[in-house]
PDB file of C-alpha atoms in Angstrom:
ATOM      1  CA  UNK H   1     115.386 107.765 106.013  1.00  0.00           C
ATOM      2  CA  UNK H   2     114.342 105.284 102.788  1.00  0.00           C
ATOM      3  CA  UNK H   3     115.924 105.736  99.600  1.00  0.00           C
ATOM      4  CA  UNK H   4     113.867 105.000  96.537  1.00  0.00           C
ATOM      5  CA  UNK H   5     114.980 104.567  92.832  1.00  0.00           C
ATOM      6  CA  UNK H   6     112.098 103.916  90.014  1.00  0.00           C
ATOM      7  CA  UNK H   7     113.321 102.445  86.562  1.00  0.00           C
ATOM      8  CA  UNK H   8     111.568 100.445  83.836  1.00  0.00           C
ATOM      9  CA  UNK H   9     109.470 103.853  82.263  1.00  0.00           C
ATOM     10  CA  UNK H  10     109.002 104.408  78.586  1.00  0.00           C
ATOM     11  CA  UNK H  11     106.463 104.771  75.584  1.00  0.00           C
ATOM     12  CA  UNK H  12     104.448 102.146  74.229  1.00  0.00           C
ATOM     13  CA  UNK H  13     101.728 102.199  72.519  1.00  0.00           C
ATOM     14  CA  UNK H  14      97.986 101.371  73.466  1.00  0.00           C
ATOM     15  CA  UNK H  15      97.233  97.742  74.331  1.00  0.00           C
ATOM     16  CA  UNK H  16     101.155  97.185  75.428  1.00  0.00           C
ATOM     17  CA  UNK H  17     102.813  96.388  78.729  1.00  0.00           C
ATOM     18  CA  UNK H  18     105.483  97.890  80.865  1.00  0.00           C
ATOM     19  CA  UNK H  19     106.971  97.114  84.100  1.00  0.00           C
ATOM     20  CA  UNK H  20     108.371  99.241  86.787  1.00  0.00           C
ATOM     21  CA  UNK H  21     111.061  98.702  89.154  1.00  0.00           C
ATOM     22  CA  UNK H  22     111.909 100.241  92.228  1.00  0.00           C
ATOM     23  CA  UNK H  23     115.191  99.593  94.646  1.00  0.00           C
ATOM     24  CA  UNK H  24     114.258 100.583  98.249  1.00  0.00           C
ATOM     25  CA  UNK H  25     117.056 100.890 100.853  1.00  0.00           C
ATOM     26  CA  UNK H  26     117.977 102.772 104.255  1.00  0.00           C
ATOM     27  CA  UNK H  27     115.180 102.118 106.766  1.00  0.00           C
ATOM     28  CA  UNK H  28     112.360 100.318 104.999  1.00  0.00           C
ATOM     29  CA  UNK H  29     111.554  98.623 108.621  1.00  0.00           C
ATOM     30  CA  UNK H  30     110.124 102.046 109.722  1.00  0.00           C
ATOM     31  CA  UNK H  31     107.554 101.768 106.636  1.00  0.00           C
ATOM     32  CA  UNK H  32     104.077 100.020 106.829  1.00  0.00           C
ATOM     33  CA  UNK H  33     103.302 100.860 103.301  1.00  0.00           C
ATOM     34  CA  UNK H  34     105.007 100.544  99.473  1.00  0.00           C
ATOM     35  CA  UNK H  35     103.603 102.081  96.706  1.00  0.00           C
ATOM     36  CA  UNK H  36     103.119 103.394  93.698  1.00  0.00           C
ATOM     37  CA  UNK H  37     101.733 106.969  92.552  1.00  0.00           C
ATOM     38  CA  UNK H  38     101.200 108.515  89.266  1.00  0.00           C
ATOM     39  CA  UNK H  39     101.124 112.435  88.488  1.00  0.00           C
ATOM     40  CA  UNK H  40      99.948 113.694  84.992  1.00  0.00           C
ATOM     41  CA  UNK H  41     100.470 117.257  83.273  1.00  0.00           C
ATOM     42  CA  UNK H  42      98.576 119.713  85.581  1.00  0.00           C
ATOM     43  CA  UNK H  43      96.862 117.136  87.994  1.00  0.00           C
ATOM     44  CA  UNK H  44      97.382 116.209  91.334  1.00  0.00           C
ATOM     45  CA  UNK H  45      99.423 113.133  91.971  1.00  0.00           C
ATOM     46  CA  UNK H  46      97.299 110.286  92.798  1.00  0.00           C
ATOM     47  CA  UNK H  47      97.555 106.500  94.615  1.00  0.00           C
ATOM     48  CA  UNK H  48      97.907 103.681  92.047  1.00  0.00           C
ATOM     49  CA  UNK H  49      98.452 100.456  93.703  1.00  0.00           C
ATOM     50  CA  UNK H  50     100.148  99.396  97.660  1.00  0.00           C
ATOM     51  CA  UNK H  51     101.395  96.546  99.105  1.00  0.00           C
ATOM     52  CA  UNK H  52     101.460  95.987 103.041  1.00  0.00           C
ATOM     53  CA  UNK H  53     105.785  95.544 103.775  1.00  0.00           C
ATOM     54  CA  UNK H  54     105.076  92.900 106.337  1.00  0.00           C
ATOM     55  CA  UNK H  55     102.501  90.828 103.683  1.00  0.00           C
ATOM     56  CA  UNK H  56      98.879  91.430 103.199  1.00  0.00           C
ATOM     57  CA  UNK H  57      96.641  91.770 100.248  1.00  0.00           C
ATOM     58  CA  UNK H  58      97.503  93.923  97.439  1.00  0.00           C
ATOM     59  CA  UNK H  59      95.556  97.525  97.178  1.00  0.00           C
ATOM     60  CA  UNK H  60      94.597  98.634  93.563  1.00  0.00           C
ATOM     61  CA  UNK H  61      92.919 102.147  92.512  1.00  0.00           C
ATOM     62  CA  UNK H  62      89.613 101.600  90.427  1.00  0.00           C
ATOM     63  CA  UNK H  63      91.569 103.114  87.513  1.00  0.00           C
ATOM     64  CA  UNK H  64      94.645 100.393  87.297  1.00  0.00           C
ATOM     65  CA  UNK H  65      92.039  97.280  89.262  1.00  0.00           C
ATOM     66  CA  UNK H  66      92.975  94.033  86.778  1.00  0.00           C
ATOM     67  CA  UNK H  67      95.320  95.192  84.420  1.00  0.00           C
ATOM     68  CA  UNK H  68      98.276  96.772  87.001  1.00  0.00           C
ATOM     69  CA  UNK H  69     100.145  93.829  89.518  1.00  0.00           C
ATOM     70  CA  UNK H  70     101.672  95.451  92.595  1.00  0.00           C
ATOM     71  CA  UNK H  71     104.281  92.715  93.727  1.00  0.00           C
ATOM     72  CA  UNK H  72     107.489  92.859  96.472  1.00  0.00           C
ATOM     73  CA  UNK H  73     110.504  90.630  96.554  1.00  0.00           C
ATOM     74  CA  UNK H  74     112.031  90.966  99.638  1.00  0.00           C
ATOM     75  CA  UNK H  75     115.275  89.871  99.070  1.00  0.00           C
ATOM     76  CA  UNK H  76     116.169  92.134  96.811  1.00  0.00           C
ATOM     77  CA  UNK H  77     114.531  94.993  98.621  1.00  0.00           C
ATOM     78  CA  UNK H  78     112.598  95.823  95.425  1.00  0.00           C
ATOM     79  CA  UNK H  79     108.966  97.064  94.460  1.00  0.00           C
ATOM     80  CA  UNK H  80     107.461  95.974  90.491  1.00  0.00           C
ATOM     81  CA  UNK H  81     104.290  97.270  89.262  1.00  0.00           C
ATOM     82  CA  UNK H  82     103.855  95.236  86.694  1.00  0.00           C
ATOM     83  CA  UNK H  83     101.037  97.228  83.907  1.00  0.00           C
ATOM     84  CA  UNK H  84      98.922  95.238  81.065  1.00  0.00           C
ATOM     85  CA  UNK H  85      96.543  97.235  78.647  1.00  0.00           C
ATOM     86  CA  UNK H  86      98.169  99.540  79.157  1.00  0.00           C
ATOM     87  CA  UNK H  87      96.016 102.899  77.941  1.00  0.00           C
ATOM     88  CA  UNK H  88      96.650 106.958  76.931  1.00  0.00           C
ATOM     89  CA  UNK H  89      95.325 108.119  80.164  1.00  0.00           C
ATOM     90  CA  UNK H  90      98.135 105.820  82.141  1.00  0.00           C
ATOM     91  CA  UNK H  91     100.221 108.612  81.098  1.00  0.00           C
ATOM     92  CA  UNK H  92     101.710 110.146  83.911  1.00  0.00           C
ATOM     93  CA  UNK H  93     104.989 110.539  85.789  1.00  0.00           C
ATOM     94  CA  UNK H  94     104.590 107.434  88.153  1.00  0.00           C
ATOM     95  CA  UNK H  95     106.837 107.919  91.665  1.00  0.00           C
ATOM     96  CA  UNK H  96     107.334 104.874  93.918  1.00  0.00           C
ATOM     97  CA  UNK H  97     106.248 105.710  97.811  1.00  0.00           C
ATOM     98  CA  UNK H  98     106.918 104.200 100.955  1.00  0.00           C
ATOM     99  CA  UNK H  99     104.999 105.297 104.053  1.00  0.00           C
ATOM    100  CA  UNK H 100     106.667 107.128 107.103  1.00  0.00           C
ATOM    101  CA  UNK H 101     105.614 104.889 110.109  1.00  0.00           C
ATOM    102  CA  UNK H 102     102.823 102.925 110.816  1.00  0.00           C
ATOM    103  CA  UNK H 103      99.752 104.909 109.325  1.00  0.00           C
ATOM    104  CA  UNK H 104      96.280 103.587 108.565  1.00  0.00           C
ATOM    105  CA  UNK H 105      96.144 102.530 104.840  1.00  0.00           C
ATOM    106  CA  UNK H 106      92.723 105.275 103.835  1.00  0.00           C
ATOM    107  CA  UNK H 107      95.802 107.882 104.921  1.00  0.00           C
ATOM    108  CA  UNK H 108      98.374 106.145 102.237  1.00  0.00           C
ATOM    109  CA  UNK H 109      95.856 105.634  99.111  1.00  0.00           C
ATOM    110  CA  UNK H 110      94.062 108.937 100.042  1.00  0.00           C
ATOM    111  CA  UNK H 111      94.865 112.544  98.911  1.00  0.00           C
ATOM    112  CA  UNK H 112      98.303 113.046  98.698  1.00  0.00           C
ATOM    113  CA  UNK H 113     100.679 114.518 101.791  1.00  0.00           C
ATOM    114  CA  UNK H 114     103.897 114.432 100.492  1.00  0.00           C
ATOM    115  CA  UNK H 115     104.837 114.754 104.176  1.00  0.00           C
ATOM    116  CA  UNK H 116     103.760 111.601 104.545  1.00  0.00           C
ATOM    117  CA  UNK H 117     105.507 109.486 102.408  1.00  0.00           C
ATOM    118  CA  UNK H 118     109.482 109.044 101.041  1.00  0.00           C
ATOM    119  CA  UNK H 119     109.308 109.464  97.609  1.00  0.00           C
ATOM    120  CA  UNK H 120     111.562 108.704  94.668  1.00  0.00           C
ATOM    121  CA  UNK H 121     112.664 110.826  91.907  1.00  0.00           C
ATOM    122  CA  UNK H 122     109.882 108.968  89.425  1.00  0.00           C
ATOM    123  CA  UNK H 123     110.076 107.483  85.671  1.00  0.00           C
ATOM    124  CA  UNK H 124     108.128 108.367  82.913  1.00  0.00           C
ATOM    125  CA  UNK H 125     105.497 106.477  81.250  1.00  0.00           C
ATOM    126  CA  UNK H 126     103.753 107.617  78.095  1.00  0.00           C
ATOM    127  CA  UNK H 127     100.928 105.842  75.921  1.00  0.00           C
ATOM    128  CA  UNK H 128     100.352 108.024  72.942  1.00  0.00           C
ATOM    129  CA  UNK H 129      96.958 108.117  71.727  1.00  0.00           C
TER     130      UNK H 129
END
């Protein structure tokens, strides 16, 4: 089992920054993936950025690609998605993921199987318009 616990959410306006913090602990080793999702009002939750555990490029959705930094520090077994520019439609609910075992990374950033993943509980993010 992996524990996750997102903090950092809140309202700012267009244009600002926020950044989002997630302690993971239990058994992170069984994970290949960390991540972040996002879910707004009556859509489906959707990948944002993911990090390999064991290093490896960061992964970015279209959406978030050069204003959102996916980063890991190891040490303290926490997950930062750090978010520039930020913009009304980055408002969503955003969760923070890790993958259960070793699964191929179109299966992580692809349509969401909540099976799939350990989830936190999520923080809110809202950019009024």
């Amino acid at each position: 089992q992996v524990q996750l616990v997102e903090s950092g959410g809140g309202s700012v306006q267009a244009g600002g920054s926020l950044r989002l913090s997630c302690k993971a602990s239990g058994d992170t080793g069984s994970s290949r993936y960390l991540g972040w999702f996002r879910q707004a009002p009556e859509k489906e939750r959707e990948w944002v950025a993911g990090i390999q555990i064991r290093g490896g490029s960061p992964y970015y959705a279209d959406a978030v690609k050069g204003r959102f930094t996916i980063s890991l520090d190891i040490a303290k077994s926490t997950l930062y998605l750090q978010m520039n520019s930020l913009k009304p439609e980055d408002t969503a609910m955003y969760y923070c993921a890790a993958s259960k075992g070793w699964m191929a990374l179109s299966t992580f950033t692809g349509p969401v199987n909540y099976r799939d993943n350990y989830w936190g509980q999520g923080t809110q993010v809202t950019v009024p318009s």
